[in-house]
XYZ file of C-alpha atoms in Angstrom:
248
model
C 0.218 0.156 0.226
C 1.529 3.193 -1.150
C 0.458 6.738 -2.556
C 1.470 7.382 -6.124
C 5.666 7.274 -6.382
C 5.557 10.485 -8.240
C 4.434 12.006 -4.812
C 6.962 10.377 -2.597
C 9.504 11.844 -5.131
C 7.951 15.490 -5.173
C 7.289 15.798 -1.761
C 10.329 13.390 -0.325
C 12.005 16.693 1.536
C 8.850 18.224 3.016
C 8.234 18.090 6.226
C 4.504 19.797 5.919
C 2.608 18.203 3.113
C 0.276 21.660 2.936
C 0.510 24.995 2.392
C 1.117 25.852 6.164
C 3.929 26.943 7.703
C 5.832 25.782 10.898
C 4.400 28.904 12.245
C 0.611 28.251 11.561
C 0.692 24.562 13.132
C 2.467 26.636 16.060
C -0.906 29.136 16.108
C -2.887 26.774 15.418
C -1.674 24.267 18.833
C -1.480 27.536 20.611
C -5.135 28.788 19.987
C -7.130 25.153 20.005
C -5.752 25.398 24.069
C -4.365 22.057 23.897
C -3.660 20.500 27.685
C -0.727 18.161 28.224
C -2.194 14.326 27.520
C -4.624 15.554 25.125
C -5.136 13.005 22.757
C -5.247 12.819 18.737
C -5.939 11.055 16.033
C -4.819 12.541 12.608
C -5.591 10.894 9.594
C -3.345 11.749 6.541
C -0.800 12.316 8.631
C 2.312 12.477 6.199
C 5.192 13.484 7.717
C 3.767 13.399 11.285
C 5.151 17.405 12.035
C 1.951 18.348 13.348
C 2.170 15.325 16.268
C 5.315 15.487 16.336
C 5.785 19.331 17.338
C 2.399 19.474 19.536
C 3.714 16.347 21.853
C 6.739 18.598 22.022
C 5.308 21.712 22.911
C 1.943 21.367 24.337
C 2.544 17.281 25.905
C -0.193 15.947 23.833
C -0.132 11.873 22.601
C -1.648 10.684 19.320
C -1.698 8.457 16.621
C -1.108 9.366 12.908
C -2.164 7.162 9.512
C -0.271 7.681 6.395
C -0.644 5.483 3.364
C 2.647 6.986 2.086
C 5.628 4.271 3.000
C 7.954 6.614 3.366
C 5.879 9.788 4.822
C 5.051 6.982 7.965
C 9.184 6.303 7.962
C 9.815 10.155 8.083
C 6.832 10.492 10.916
C 8.648 7.877 12.889
C 12.116 9.433 12.449
C 10.576 13.079 13.145
C 9.515 11.641 16.767
C 12.384 10.337 17.611
C 14.109 13.463 16.650
C 12.135 15.677 18.930
C 12.152 12.837 21.511
C 8.479 12.228 21.673
C 8.313 8.546 20.183
C 6.798 7.409 23.704
C 3.778 10.126 22.855
C 2.838 9.809 19.595
C 2.458 6.539 16.880
C 2.506 6.405 13.234
C 0.392 3.596 11.276
C 1.388 3.212 7.636
C -2.191 2.273 6.519
C -5.509 3.080 4.586
C -6.726 6.386 6.579
C -10.139 6.033 4.656
C -12.648 3.909 6.951
C -10.401 4.065 10.171
C -11.757 4.758 13.501
C -9.310 4.883 16.624
C -9.545 2.262 18.741
C -9.474 4.744 21.779
C -11.701 7.807 21.699
C -9.731 11.278 20.969
C -10.220 14.794 22.082
C -9.566 16.000 18.526
C -9.812 14.106 15.292
C -8.358 15.355 12.247
C -7.958 15.232 9.139
C -5.592 18.197 7.340
C -5.425 18.461 3.931
C -6.525 14.684 3.017
C -10.716 15.395 2.636
C -11.121 12.359 -0.020
C -10.381 9.694 2.696
C -13.904 10.452 3.264
C -15.316 11.374 -0.434
C -15.055 14.983 0.889
C -15.515 17.373 3.618
C -19.095 15.877 5.045
C -18.375 12.373 4.643
C -14.324 12.760 6.044
C -16.049 14.595 9.287
C -18.772 11.729 9.489
C -15.877 9.473 9.424
C -13.551 11.476 11.934
C -16.812 11.868 14.274
C -16.562 7.898 15.263
C -13.249 8.614 16.683
C -14.146 11.799 18.632
C -15.320 11.871 22.529
C -17.793 14.210 23.731
C -17.344 17.855 23.615
C -14.443 16.929 21.263
C -12.832 18.944 18.495
C -12.952 17.980 14.567
C -9.976 19.315 12.883
C -10.523 20.040 8.690
C -7.884 21.239 6.304
C -9.445 22.480 3.236
C -8.721 24.494 0.139
C -11.019 27.162 -0.937
C -10.992 29.668 -3.897
C -9.644 33.131 -2.733
C -11.379 34.148 -5.724
C -13.213 32.170 -8.481
C -11.565 31.652 -11.647
C -13.358 32.990 -14.520
C -13.348 29.369 -16.284
C -12.797 25.938 -15.615
C -10.089 25.842 -17.764
C -8.211 27.956 -15.204
C -9.723 26.065 -12.303
C -8.105 22.938 -13.777
C -4.617 24.757 -13.565
C -5.574 24.635 -9.951
C -5.682 20.633 -10.142
C -9.240 20.577 -9.714
C -11.413 19.552 -12.669
C -14.008 22.215 -12.159
C -14.967 25.525 -10.539
C -17.792 23.801 -8.746
C -15.179 21.212 -7.300
C -13.977 24.024 -4.154
C -16.216 26.755 -2.603
C -15.524 30.190 -1.470
C -14.638 30.614 1.680
C -18.049 32.000 2.990
C -19.506 29.142 1.017
C -16.949 26.860 2.973
C -17.978 28.093 6.505
C -21.720 28.037 5.821
C -21.472 24.147 4.862
C -19.847 23.566 8.289
C -23.171 24.839 9.845
C -25.470 23.018 7.611
C -23.361 19.881 8.785
C -24.968 20.890 12.291
C -21.330 21.993 13.477
C -19.919 25.152 15.191
C -16.897 26.589 13.569
C -14.667 27.700 16.769
C -11.310 28.390 15.539
C -9.893 28.765 12.217
C -6.444 29.337 10.831
C -5.590 30.358 7.059
C -2.968 29.621 4.866
C -1.219 32.749 3.279
C 0.372 33.078 -0.086
C 3.939 32.236 1.674
C 2.382 28.995 2.355
C 1.764 28.006 -0.937
C 5.349 29.613 -2.158
C 6.920 26.924 0.713
C 4.825 23.622 -0.115
C 4.850 24.449 -3.766
C 8.576 26.002 -4.162
C 10.036 23.135 -2.333
C 9.002 20.753 -4.716
C 10.911 22.268 -7.646
C 14.726 21.936 -5.682
C 13.882 18.299 -5.104
C 12.801 17.470 -8.315
C 15.776 19.099 -9.833
C 18.103 17.521 -7.444
C 16.238 14.033 -8.217
C 16.744 14.222 -11.957
C 20.469 14.897 -11.348
C 20.851 11.317 -9.376
C 18.256 9.489 -11.465
C 18.849 10.417 -15.126
C 17.516 6.649 -15.929
C 15.062 6.297 -13.924
C 11.192 5.453 -15.786
C 9.538 8.620 -14.093
C 12.295 10.957 -15.556
C 10.054 12.489 -17.753
C 7.207 12.726 -15.702
C 9.703 14.669 -13.708
C 11.151 17.000 -15.813
C 7.647 17.708 -17.270
C 6.283 18.749 -14.013
C 9.245 20.945 -13.288
C 9.172 22.831 -16.297
C 5.343 23.570 -15.756
C 5.146 23.879 -11.984
C 6.752 27.446 -11.488
C 4.574 29.396 -14.140
C 1.599 27.361 -13.295
C 2.010 27.900 -9.300
C 2.744 32.189 -9.678
C -0.258 32.630 -12.672
C -2.930 30.478 -11.003
C -2.301 28.451 -7.393
C -0.869 31.548 -5.878
C -3.538 33.860 -7.022
C -6.654 31.374 -6.861
C -6.339 29.161 -3.997
C -6.713 29.329 -0.394
C -6.326 27.014 2.292
C -6.971 26.503 5.620
C -7.898 24.317 8.862
C -11.002 24.655 10.250
C -11.722 23.808 14.431
C -15.317 22.234 14.590
C -17.691 20.895 17.283
C -20.848 19.242 17.246
C -23.612 21.501 18.242
């Protein structure tokens, strides 16, 4: 079980696999008022930066689940490096359908709501692992400004304008699902730069050291188009944020 190899290549040097910066995760951990011993579940945990740094800074415990073998290994290494391996665990597996054995005070899916077929399905999935009065964290993109055409939307890695909401519509959707929005931390363009631009150096170095790999053509094509695509489309049209929800 693994994610497509191209993502393991392009994001192999990432600690955070979304447009959040370390400072944004610090802010999020602070505004959630995390207490020592708080138990978290993180579905689609990537390289484990959120769980590991919050275990270090706030004394939380938790479990992360991710399909990438590489990212799961990196998460365990990060836990060791930060001295929190006794407080957090990382499972290499399919987060879709995963329900924790023990109820958690915080259940998160920060940037992988495809595991539940979208925001609503992912909230339903996370709620199965949540204790009473617990908090759900959803990381999700939205339109900063509506693209003029579906072709422009496709340059932002979606199939059409209707695939994403504006921020007001996304916020309204939480209420329609029966949840209060109790905190919000939004990414900014610097976060998008760090997430997207970090891939470019990774791809260039990979091409230099893997000239005979079967994915050379695909990686080269990505590197050729990615910088212009980012500054013309992704950076201008896409927003992203983490939304903290509590059931009404």
